[in-house]
Each structure stands twice: as C-alpha cells, then as structure tokens.
PDB file of C-alpha atoms and ligand atoms in Angstrom:
ATOM      1  CA  MET A   1     175.576 119.724 165.117  1.00 60.00           C
ATOM      2  CA  THR A   2     176.944 116.516 165.232  1.00 82.00           C
ATOM      3  CA  ARG A   3     179.136 114.798 162.491  1.00 91.00           C
ATOM      4  CA  PRO A   4     176.647 114.328 159.435  1.00 96.00           C
ATOM      5  CA  ILE A   5     175.470 110.800 158.448  1.00 98.00           C
ATOM      6  CA  THR A   6     177.064 109.683 155.534  1.00 98.00           C
ATOM      7  CA  ILE A   7     177.129 106.504 153.306  1.00 98.00           C
ATOM      8  CA  ARG A   8     180.408 105.758 154.898  1.00 98.00           C
ATOM      9  CA  THR A   9     178.956 105.892 158.312  1.00 98.00           C
ATOM     10  CA  LEU A  10     176.497 103.743 157.517  1.00 98.00           C
ATOM     11  CA  ASN A  11     178.894 100.935 155.839  1.00 98.00           C
ATOM     12  CA  GLU A  12     180.922 101.550 159.238  1.00 98.00           C
ATOM     13  CA  ARG A  13     178.032 100.986 161.288  1.00 98.00           C
ATOM     14  CA  ARG A  14     177.250  97.881 159.326  1.00 98.00           C
ATOM     15  CA  ALA A  15     181.148  96.330 159.747  1.00 98.00           C
ATOM     16  CA  ALA A  16     180.884  97.296 163.709  1.00 98.00           C
ATOM     17  CA  GLY A  17     177.485  95.304 163.802  1.00 97.00           C
ATOM     18  CA  GLU A  18     175.697  98.126 165.144  1.00 98.00           C
ATOM     19  CA  PRO A  19     172.374  98.708 163.700  1.00 98.00           C
ATOM     20  CA  PHE A  20     170.910 102.072 162.820  1.00 98.00           C
ATOM     21  CA  SER A  21     167.697 104.016 162.533  1.00 98.00           C
ATOM     22  CA  CYS A  22     165.617 105.343 159.527  1.00 98.00           C
ATOM     23  CA  LEU A  23     162.517 107.203 159.591  1.00 98.00           C
ATOM     24  CA  THR A  24     160.272 108.813 156.765  1.00 98.00           C
ATOM     25  CA  ALA A  25     160.151 112.728 157.092  1.00 98.00           C
ATOM     26  CA  TYR A  26     158.215 114.864 155.118  1.00 98.00           C
ATOM     27  CA  ASP A  27     158.872 118.452 156.561  1.00 98.00           C
ATOM     28  CA  ALA A  28     161.605 120.484 158.046  1.00 98.00           C
ATOM     29  CA  THR A  29     160.059 120.663 161.864  1.00 98.00           C
ATOM     30  CA  MET A  30     159.762 116.574 161.808  1.00 98.00           C
ATOM     31  CA  ALA A  31     163.187 116.158 160.327  1.00 98.00           C
ATOM     32  CA  THR A  32     164.644 118.292 162.769  1.00 98.00           C
ATOM     33  CA  LEU A  33     163.434 116.567 165.817  1.00 98.00           C
ATOM     34  CA  ALA A  34     164.259 113.176 164.107  1.00 98.00           C
ATOM     35  CA  GLY A  35     168.101 114.270 163.602  1.00 97.00           C
ATOM     36  CA  ASN A  36     167.930 115.598 167.278  1.00 96.00           C
ATOM     37  CA  ALA A  37     167.054 112.195 168.435  1.00 97.00           C
ATOM     38  CA  GLY A  38     169.604 110.111 166.522  1.00 97.00           C
ATOM     39  CA  ILE A  39     167.817 108.909 163.733  1.00 98.00           C
ATOM     40  CA  GLU A  40     170.719 108.152 161.285  1.00 98.00           C
ATOM     41  CA  VAL A  41     168.587 108.034 157.794  1.00 98.00           C
ATOM     42  CA  LEU A  42     165.358 110.248 156.740  1.00 98.00           C
ATOM     43  CA  LEU A  43     163.658 109.007 153.765  1.00 98.00           C
ATOM     44  CA  ILE A  44     161.121 111.285 151.940  1.00 98.00           C
ATOM     45  CA  GLY A  45     158.858 108.315 151.077  1.00 98.00           C
ATOM     46  CA  ASP A  46     156.413 108.419 148.383  1.00 98.00           C
ATOM     47  CA  SER A  47     154.103 107.077 151.051  1.00 98.00           C
ATOM     48  CA  LEU A  48     153.295 110.646 151.464  1.00 98.00           C
ATOM     49  CA  GLY A  49     150.935 109.934 149.076  1.00 98.00           C
ATOM     50  CA  MET A  50     148.764 107.767 151.636  1.00 97.00           C
ATOM     51  CA  VAL A  51     149.762 109.767 155.086  1.00 97.00           C
ATOM     52  CA  LEU A  52     149.779 113.316 153.652  1.00 98.00           C
ATOM     53  CA  GLN A  53     147.693 113.325 150.777  1.00 98.00           C
ATOM     54  CA  GLY A  54     145.365 110.962 151.571  1.00 97.00           C
ATOM     55  CA  HIS A  55     145.180 108.613 148.338  1.00 97.00           C
ATOM     56  CA  ALA A  56     144.935 104.959 148.706  1.00 96.00           C
ATOM     57  CA  SER A  57     148.073 104.086 147.385  1.00 97.00           C
ATOM     58  CA  THR A  58     151.316 105.815 146.199  1.00 98.00           C
ATOM     59  CA  LEU A  59     150.969 105.521 142.593  1.00 98.00           C
ATOM     60  CA  PRO A  60     149.333 109.155 142.129  1.00 98.00           C
ATOM     61  CA  VAL A  61     152.630 110.985 144.222  1.00 98.00           C
ATOM     62  CA  THR A  62     154.070 113.039 141.175  1.00 98.00           C
ATOM     63  CA  LEU A  63     158.073 113.974 141.165  1.00 98.00           C
ATOM     64  CA  GLU A  64     156.984 117.804 141.795  1.00 98.00           C
ATOM     65  CA  ASP A  65     155.465 116.318 144.778  1.00 98.00           C
ATOM     66  CA  MET A  66     158.704 114.758 145.859  1.00 98.00           C
ATOM     67  CA  VAL A  67     160.737 117.702 144.528  1.00 98.00           C
ATOM     68  CA  TYR A  68     158.884 119.740 147.170  1.00 98.00           C
ATOM     69  CA  HIS A  69     158.851 117.668 150.108  1.00 98.00           C
ATOM     70  CA  THR A  70     162.704 116.455 149.760  1.00 98.00           C
ATOM     71  CA  ARG A  71     163.484 120.582 149.665  1.00 98.00           C
ATOM     72  CA  CYS A  72     161.428 120.836 152.583  1.00 98.00           C
ATOM     73  CA  VAL A  73     163.268 118.390 154.736  1.00 98.00           C
ATOM     74  CA  ALA A  74     166.696 119.386 153.497  1.00 98.00           C
ATOM     75  CA  ARG A  75     166.089 122.805 155.133  1.00 98.00           C
ATOM     76  CA  ALA A  76     165.908 120.960 158.635  1.00 97.00           C
ATOM     77  CA  GLU A  77     168.998 121.381 160.746  1.00 92.00           C
ATOM     78  CA  THR A  78     170.013 117.862 160.885  1.00 95.00           C
ATOM     79  CA  PRO A  79     173.362 115.567 160.750  1.00 97.00           C
ATOM     80  CA  SER A  80     170.801 112.811 159.303  1.00 98.00           C
ATOM     81  CA  LEU A  81     171.517 111.150 155.725  1.00 98.00           C
ATOM     82  CA  ILE A  82     168.420 112.717 153.671  1.00 98.00           C
ATOM     83  CA  MET A  83     167.323 109.687 150.972  1.00 98.00           C
ATOM     84  CA  ALA A  84     164.183 110.582 148.611  1.00 98.00           C
ATOM     85  CA  ASP A  85     161.885 108.155 146.946  1.00 98.00           C
ATOM     86  CA  LEU A  86     161.627 108.202 143.062  1.00 98.00           C
ATOM     87  CA  PRO A  87     157.782 107.908 142.304  1.00 98.00           C
ATOM     88  CA  PHE A  88     156.057 105.568 140.316  1.00 98.00           C
ATOM     89  CA  MET A  89     157.180 105.264 136.605  1.00 96.00           C
ATOM     90  CA  THR A  90     160.030 107.682 136.965  1.00 96.00           C
ATOM     91  CA  ASN A  91     162.035 104.537 136.443  1.00 91.00           C
ATOM     92  CA  ILE A  92     160.808 103.498 132.752  1.00 88.00           C
ATOM     93  CA  THR A  93     164.189 104.128 131.225  1.00 90.00           C
ATOM     94  CA  PRO A  94     167.841 104.675 132.421  1.00 89.00           C
ATOM     95  CA  SER A  95     167.655 108.384 131.170  1.00 91.00           C
ATOM     96  CA  ARG A  96     163.765 109.324 132.966  1.00 94.00           C
ATOM     97  CA  THR A  97     165.191 107.976 135.783  1.00 96.00           C
ATOM     98  CA  MET A  98     168.708 110.018 135.579  1.00 96.00           C
ATOM     99  CA  GLU A  99     166.684 113.083 135.114  1.00 97.00           C
ATOM    100  CA  ALA A 100     163.847 112.722 137.955  1.00 98.00           C
ATOM    101  CA  ALA A 101     167.202 111.767 140.413  1.00 98.00           C
ATOM    102  CA  GLY A 102     169.047 114.733 139.345  1.00 98.00           C
ATOM    103  CA  GLN A 103     166.009 116.726 140.787  1.00 98.00           C
ATOM    104  CA  LEU A 104     165.666 115.391 143.593  1.00 98.00           C
ATOM    105  CA  MET A 105     169.454 115.615 144.583  1.00 98.00           C
ATOM    106  CA  GLN A 106     169.171 118.915 143.381  1.00 98.00           C
ATOM    107  CA  ALA A 107     166.323 119.626 146.159  1.00 98.00           C
ATOM    108  CA  GLY A 108     168.477 118.439 148.782  1.00 98.00           C
ATOM    109  CA  ALA A 109     168.619 114.543 148.743  1.00 98.00           C
ATOM    110  CA  HIS A 110     171.928 112.607 149.429  1.00 98.00           C
ATOM    111  CA  MET A 111     170.666 109.429 148.243  1.00 98.00           C
ATOM    112  CA  ILE A 112     167.725 108.105 146.134  1.00 98.00           C
ATOM    113  CA  LYS A 113     165.781 104.921 146.437  1.00 98.00           C
ATOM    114  CA  LEU A 114     163.964 102.990 144.152  1.00 98.00           C
ATOM    115  CA  GLU A 115     161.682 100.214 143.931  1.00 98.00           C
ATOM    116  CA  GLY A 116     162.621  97.104 141.641  1.00 96.00           C
ATOM    117  CA  GLU A 117     164.674  94.009 141.086  1.00 95.00           C
ATOM    118  CA  ALA A 118     167.329  92.694 138.862  1.00 97.00           C
ATOM    119  CA  TRP A 119     166.110  94.836 135.436  1.00 96.00           C
ATOM    120  CA  LEU A 120     166.867  98.282 137.349  1.00 96.00           C
ATOM    121  CA  ALA A 121     170.844  96.928 137.267  1.00 97.00           C
ATOM    122  CA  GLU A 122     171.635  99.304 134.046  1.00 95.00           C
ATOM    123  CA  THR A 123     169.831 102.111 135.942  1.00 96.00           C
ATOM    124  CA  VAL A 124     171.542 101.658 139.115  1.00 97.00           C
ATOM    125  CA  THR A 125     175.193 101.494 137.351  1.00 97.00           C
ATOM    126  CA  ALA A 126     174.170 104.797 135.321  1.00 96.00           C
ATOM    127  CA  LEU A 127     173.281 106.698 138.664  1.00 97.00           C
ATOM    128  CA  THR A 128     176.217 105.715 140.742  1.00 97.00           C
ATOM    129  CA  GLN A 129     178.589 106.107 137.388  1.00 97.00           C
ATOM    130  CA  ARG A 130     176.894 110.172 137.503  1.00 96.00           C
ATOM    131  CA  GLY A 131     177.758 110.544 141.459  1.00 97.00           C
ATOM    132  CA  VAL A 132     173.883 109.434 142.663  1.00 98.00           C
ATOM    133  CA  PRO A 133     174.080 106.908 145.337  1.00 98.00           C
ATOM    134  CA  VAL A 134     171.217 104.582 145.190  1.00 98.00           C
ATOM    135  CA  CYS A 135     169.065 102.338 147.656  1.00 98.00           C
ATOM    136  CA  VAL A 136     167.158  99.693 145.897  1.00 98.00           C
ATOM    137  CA  HIS A 137     163.978  99.011 147.710  1.00 98.00           C
ATOM    138  CA  MET A 138     162.765  95.054 146.861  1.00 98.00           C
ATOM    139  CA  GLY A 139     160.376  92.623 148.352  1.00 98.00           C
ATOM    140  CA  LEU A 140     156.871  94.462 148.860  1.00 98.00           C
ATOM    141  CA  THR A 141     157.164  97.271 146.552  1.00 98.00           C
ATOM    142  CA  PRO A 142     154.258  99.447 147.199  1.00 98.00           C
ATOM    143  CA  GLN A 143     154.490 100.883 143.556  1.00 98.00           C
ATOM    144  CA  SER A 144     153.516  97.500 142.436  1.00 97.00           C
ATOM    145  CA  VAL A 145     150.387  97.084 144.907  1.00 97.00           C
ATOM    146  CA  HIS A 146     148.331  96.004 141.953  1.00 97.00           C
ATOM    147  CA  ALA A 147     150.385  93.429 140.169  1.00 96.00           C
ATOM    148  CA  LEU A 148     151.014  91.983 143.812  1.00 96.00           C
ATOM    149  CA  SER A 149     147.420  91.744 144.425  1.00 96.00           C
ATOM    150  CA  GLY A 150     147.752  93.980 147.579  1.00 95.00           C
ATOM    151  CA  TYR A 151     150.305  94.488 150.401  1.00 95.00           C
ATOM    152  CA  ARG A 152     151.366  91.131 151.001  1.00 95.00           C
ATOM    153  CA  VAL A 153     154.394  89.351 152.359  1.00 96.00           C
ATOM    154  CA  GLN A 154     157.154  88.666 149.743  1.00 96.00           C
ATOM    155  CA  GLY A 155     159.685  85.601 149.461  1.00 95.00           C
ATOM    156  CA  ARG A 156     157.751  83.094 151.398  1.00 94.00           C
ATOM    157  CA  ASP A 157     158.851  80.172 148.660  1.00 94.00           C
ATOM    158  CA  THR A 158     161.996  78.879 148.615  1.00 95.00           C
ATOM    159  CA  GLN A 159     162.121  79.859 144.855  1.00 96.00           C
ATOM    160  CA  GLN A 160     161.127  83.330 145.185  1.00 96.00           C
ATOM    161  CA  GLY A 161     163.150  83.764 148.328  1.00 97.00           C
ATOM    162  CA  ASP A 162     166.255  82.546 146.186  1.00 97.00           C
ATOM    163  CA  ALA A 163     165.275  84.940 143.337  1.00 97.00           C
ATOM    164  CA  MET A 164     164.984  87.802 145.607  1.00 98.00           C
ATOM    165  CA  LEU A 165     168.405  86.812 146.844  1.00 98.00           C
ATOM    166  CA  LYS A 166     170.289  86.921 143.697  1.00 98.00           C
ATOM    167  CA  ALA A 167     168.848  90.096 142.478  1.00 98.00           C
ATOM    168  CA  ALA A 168     169.787  91.803 145.226  1.00 98.00           C
ATOM    169  CA  ARG A 169     173.617  90.406 144.573  1.00 98.00           C
ATOM    170  CA  THR A 170     172.870  91.459 140.910  1.00 98.00           C
ATOM    171  CA  LEU A 171     172.093  95.130 142.365  1.00 98.00           C
ATOM    172  CA  GLU A 172     175.037  95.499 144.785  1.00 98.00           C
ATOM    173  CA  GLN A 173     177.315  94.377 141.905  1.00 98.00           C
ATOM    174  CA  ALA A 174     175.492  97.128 139.977  1.00 98.00           C
ATOM    175  CA  GLY A 175     176.460  99.569 142.448  1.00 98.00           C
ATOM    176  CA  ALA A 176     173.566  99.922 144.904  1.00 98.00           C
ATOM    177  CA  GLY A 177     174.973 101.525 148.310  1.00 98.00           C
ATOM    178  CA  ILE A 178     171.876 100.225 149.922  1.00 98.00           C
ATOM    179  CA  ILE A 179     169.362  97.511 149.624  1.00 98.00           C
ATOM    180  CA  LEU A 180     165.862  98.036 151.429  1.00 98.00           C
ATOM    181  CA  LEU A 181     163.827  94.762 152.154  1.00 98.00           C
ATOM    182  CA  GLU A 182     159.977  95.136 153.052  1.00 98.00           C
ATOM    183  CA  CYS A 183     157.926  92.726 154.318  1.00 98.00           C
ATOM    184  CA  VAL A 184     160.290  89.542 153.696  1.00 98.00           C
ATOM    185  CA  PRO A 185     160.601  86.693 155.964  1.00 98.00           C
ATOM    186  CA  ARG A 186     163.124  87.456 158.848  1.00 97.00           C
ATOM    187  CA  GLU A 187     165.097  84.124 157.863  1.00 97.00           C
ATOM    188  CA  LEU A 188     165.218  85.809 153.990  1.00 98.00           C
ATOM    189  CA  ALA A 189     166.245  89.049 154.890  1.00 98.00           C
ATOM    190  CA  GLY A 190     168.977  87.455 156.970  1.00 98.00           C
ATOM    191  CA  ARG A 191     170.187  85.340 154.462  1.00 98.00           C
ATOM    192  CA  ILE A 192     170.081  88.238 151.872  1.00 98.00           C
ATOM    193  CA  ARG A 193     172.028  90.481 154.332  1.00 98.00           C
ATOM    194  CA  ALA A 194     174.499  87.659 155.267  1.00 98.00           C
ATOM    195  CA  ALA A 195     175.298  87.374 150.975  1.00 98.00           C
ATOM    196  CA  LEU A 196     175.775  91.213 150.593  1.00 98.00           C
ATOM    197  CA  SER A 197     178.406  93.619 151.627  1.00 98.00           C
ATOM    198  CA  VAL A 198     176.423  96.718 151.362  1.00 98.00           C
ATOM    199  CA  PRO A 199     173.955  97.965 154.495  1.00 98.00           C
ATOM    200  CA  VAL A 200     170.620  96.113 154.383  1.00 98.00           C
ATOM    201  CA  ILE A 201     167.637  98.053 155.403  1.00 98.00           C
ATOM    202  CA  GLY A 202     164.646  96.186 156.731  1.00 98.00           C
ATOM    203  CA  ILE A 203     160.795  97.170 156.942  1.00 98.00           C
ATOM    204  CA  GLY A 204     158.737  94.219 158.235  1.00 98.00           C
ATOM    205  CA  ALA A 205     161.905  92.410 157.416  1.00 98.00           C
ATOM    206  CA  GLY A 206     163.048  91.000 161.313  1.00 97.00           C
ATOM    207  CA  PRO A 207     165.918  91.853 163.122  1.00 97.00           C
ATOM    208  CA  ASP A 208     168.839  90.396 161.359  1.00 97.00           C
ATOM    209  CA  VAL A 209     169.487  93.554 159.012  1.00 98.00           C
ATOM    210  CA  ASP A 210     171.710  96.744 159.657  1.00 98.00           C
ATOM    211  CA  GLY A 211     169.003  99.436 160.018  1.00 98.00           C
ATOM    212  CA  GLN A 212     165.299  99.747 160.595  1.00 98.00           C
ATOM    213  CA  ILE A 213     162.739 101.902 159.044  1.00 98.00           C
ATOM    214  CA  LEU A 214     159.600 102.647 159.831  1.00 98.00           C
ATOM    215  CA  VAL A 215     156.383 105.297 158.497  1.00 98.00           C
ATOM    216  CA  MET A 216     156.470 108.084 160.880  1.00 98.00           C
ATOM    217  CA  HIS A 217     153.017 108.562 161.268  1.00 98.00           C
ATOM    218  CA  ASP A 218     152.548 104.581 161.905  1.00 97.00           C
ATOM    219  CA  MET A 219     155.330 105.090 164.448  1.00 98.00           C
ATOM    220  CA  LEU A 220     153.638 107.831 166.259  1.00 98.00           C
ATOM    221  CA  GLY A 221     150.380 105.639 166.626  1.00 96.00           C
ATOM    222  CA  ALA A 222     148.659 107.853 163.793  1.00 95.00           C
ATOM    223  CA  THR A 223     147.990 105.212 161.371  1.00 91.00           C
ATOM    224  CA  THR A 224     144.197 105.257 160.208  1.00 88.00           C
ATOM    225  CA  GLY A 225     143.033 101.825 160.072  1.00 88.00           C
ATOM    226  CA  GLN A 226     144.684  98.828 161.553  1.00 90.00           C
ATOM    227  CA  PRO A 227     148.714  98.923 161.545  1.00 92.00           C
ATOM    228  CA  PRO A 228     150.664  96.537 159.950  1.00 94.00           C
ATOM    229  CA  ARG A 229     152.013  93.814 162.338  1.00 94.00           C
ATOM    230  CA  PHE A 230     155.439  95.219 161.809  1.00 96.00           C
ATOM    231  CA  VAL A 231     154.721  98.538 163.038  1.00 97.00           C
ATOM    232  CA  LYS A 232     155.128  99.782 166.832  1.00 97.00           C
ATOM    233  CA  ASP A 233     153.821 102.763 168.311  1.00 97.00           C
ATOM    234  CA  PHE A 234     156.436 104.393 170.574  1.00 98.00           C
ATOM    235  CA  MET A 235     154.065 107.606 170.953  1.00 96.00           C
ATOM    236  CA  THR A 236     151.796 106.067 173.497  1.00 94.00           C
ATOM    237  CA  GLU A 237     154.648 104.945 175.942  1.00 91.00           C
ATOM    238  CA  SER A 238     156.799 108.369 175.573  1.00 95.00           C
ATOM    239  CA  GLY A 239     154.298 110.814 175.643  1.00 92.00           C
ATOM    240  CA  SER A 240     155.868 113.098 173.207  1.00 96.00           C
ATOM    241  CA  ILE A 241     157.114 113.291 169.295  1.00 97.00           C
ATOM    242  CA  GLU A 242     160.776 113.640 170.366  1.00 96.00           C
ATOM    243  CA  GLY A 243     160.456 111.132 172.906  1.00 97.00           C
ATOM    244  CA  ALA A 244     159.107 108.716 170.629  1.00 98.00           C
ATOM    245  CA  PHE A 245     161.707 109.086 168.173  1.00 98.00           C
ATOM    246  CA  ARG A 246     164.385 108.712 170.799  1.00 98.00           C
ATOM    247  CA  ALA A 247     162.625 105.510 172.037  1.00 98.00           C
ATOM    248  CA  TYR A 248     162.376 104.317 168.247  1.00 98.00           C
ATOM    249  CA  HIS A 249     166.475 105.195 167.801  1.00 98.00           C
ATOM    250  CA  GLU A 250     167.604 103.482 171.116  1.00 98.00           C
ATOM    251  CA  ALA A 251     165.182 100.479 170.705  1.00 98.00           C
ATOM    252  CA  VAL A 252     166.560 100.011 167.012  1.00 98.00           C
ATOM    253  CA  ARG A 253     170.227 100.654 168.668  1.00 98.00           C
ATOM    254  CA  THR A 254     169.783  97.960 171.165  1.00 97.00           C
ATOM    255  CA  ARG A 255     167.604  95.359 168.944  1.00 96.00           C
ATOM    256  CA  SER A 256     164.626  95.503 171.075  1.00 97.00           C
ATOM    257  CA  PHE A 257     163.107  96.511 168.003  1.00 97.00           C
ATOM    258  CA  PRO A 258     161.654  94.720 166.022  1.00 97.00           C
ATOM    259  CA  ALA A 259     160.594  92.017 168.445  1.00 93.00           C
ATOM    260  CA  PRO A 260     159.121  88.427 167.165  1.00 93.00           C
ATOM    261  CA  GLU A 261     155.493  89.622 167.023  1.00 94.00           C
ATOM    262  CA  HIS A 262     156.591  92.282 164.358  1.00 94.00           C
ATOM    263  CA  CYS A 263     158.337  89.517 162.339  1.00 93.00           C
ATOM    264  CA  PHE A 264     156.950  87.270 159.485  1.00 94.00           C
TER     265      PHE A 264
HETATM  266  O1  KIV B   1     157.613 105.373 150.693  1.00 72.18           O
HETATM  267  C1  KIV B   1     157.878 105.093 151.948  1.00 72.18           C
HETATM  268  O2  KIV B   1     157.591 105.470 153.069  1.00 72.18           O
HETATM  269  C2  KIV B   1     158.661 103.936 151.999  1.00 72.18           C
HETATM  270  C3  KIV B   1     158.984 103.052 153.372  1.00 72.18           C
HETATM  271  C4  KIV B   1     157.570 101.919 153.661  1.00 72.18           C
HETATM  272  C5  KIV B   1     160.137 101.900 153.119  1.00 72.18           C
HETATM  273  O3  KIV B   1     159.229 103.456 150.715  1.00 72.18           O
END
C-alpha cells in the first residue's frame, strides 16, 4: 500500500499548489476502490441519511449510524485520510461534541468534521487540544437546511461573504486544520482560501481552493432527482466504478473539474 495520507500531506499539497480529491464513502469496498484510485480523503458524510437511508435531509442521522459507517470505512485497505461527520445536534456543547468526536475517532476516523461558524471556536480549540483534528464545514451547512430555507448558495452578498471570511479566520486561529466550503460563489471561496494557511476543500465552491469533494452517489450518476449544479457524473464516460473514481481524481488533480458550469 502507498504511504498513508495525513494532514501533513494535505498541507504539503496546498503549499505545492497541487489540488487533492475527496469523496464520501460509507462502506469498506467502495472506500478501498476510492483509495486505489488515489483519492486522498474519504468522508463518512452524514449525507448517508439521504443517499443510503432515504431521508429527505441529514437531520435524522444518529451518532450510532455514523460510528457504524466509520467502522466499515476504517476496515478498508486504503491509504486515504478518513474524516467522519458529527451528526446534527452533537455540537450543542463542547463536552457533548468531545464525547461524540471520541466515539468517531475510536471507530477509526483520523479527523472529524462539524458544521458551523465562528461560534464553534471554543469547541474547535477543545478538540484540537485533545488530539482530535477538526475540519469545519461552512457556507451551505445541510444540517441547517430549515434555518436556511433550503439548499441555497451562501455568501452571495458582500456583507455575508465578509462575515464568512472573518469566521473562517477565527476558526483557523482556534485550531481548525481544514475548512470546507459548500455552495459559495467561486470568488468568495478564492478569497477565503487566500486569507488562510490551512487547506480549503470545496463542493460547489469553484476551482480556486486546495481540494474538491463530491458525494459518491452523485459522481457515479446515482442522484435521485435533479443533481445539483456542481455535480459531474464521471460514471457514464468511465464505464466502471473504479474508472469513475480515477477520472474524478485526475480531473481534480489537473483542475479540469470543477469547470465553469459547475461554479456559482
Ligand atoms: O455529508 C456530506 O456528504 C458532506 C459533503 C456534502 C461535504 O458533508
């Protein structure tokens, strides 16, 4: 097996200007295939509530669900870095978050991801001080779908964009090792990336960031209903699952994905 991908590897990629690919994974087989294809980061996303469990949102996903799927992915033979999502309402207090993060790390995660803004700073510091690397998911945060009145692009006006940039800086200072931006205008994502020194991963955030992530079912052309604008189906042209993973990894590496039609 090739050398394991670590947070240091991702920082080196950022410094060298070499984009890295990330993909959601929920089981050992797919995680092994994705790792074989070179995908650097596997996220056990709470999107599993929608793509595996058939819910209309990620809100019903439990910590037990996340621990189960993290264990499955962690059994894969893969050099990829394994990141696991903290599900809805596990971030209500720093101590609740630390307990939940502890369970995900013991299940095999190398890093945890949580959704929020600058108010998470204290929690981020508490986690990193205890040896838990943290990725903060900003912009369109699906656990807040009702508060946001739907799955909408965030940070479209200058005031909102400036506030997001300021929050990203606060979270970096608090210890966040990665910032993930979902559905934000390309220009704003580029500004946030330039203002930080940690890697920035985007989904629907354009090409001017350090890494790209997609939900596995979407990039395999298995979206039920209309796929979001930022999705590309890599399966149709590749003809096999591993071929699709390789095509995605290569498209991210060479910056041919995301193309202008995938950006806001
Ligand atoms: O849960 C998930 O799959 C995610 C991605 C959309 C980044 O958070």
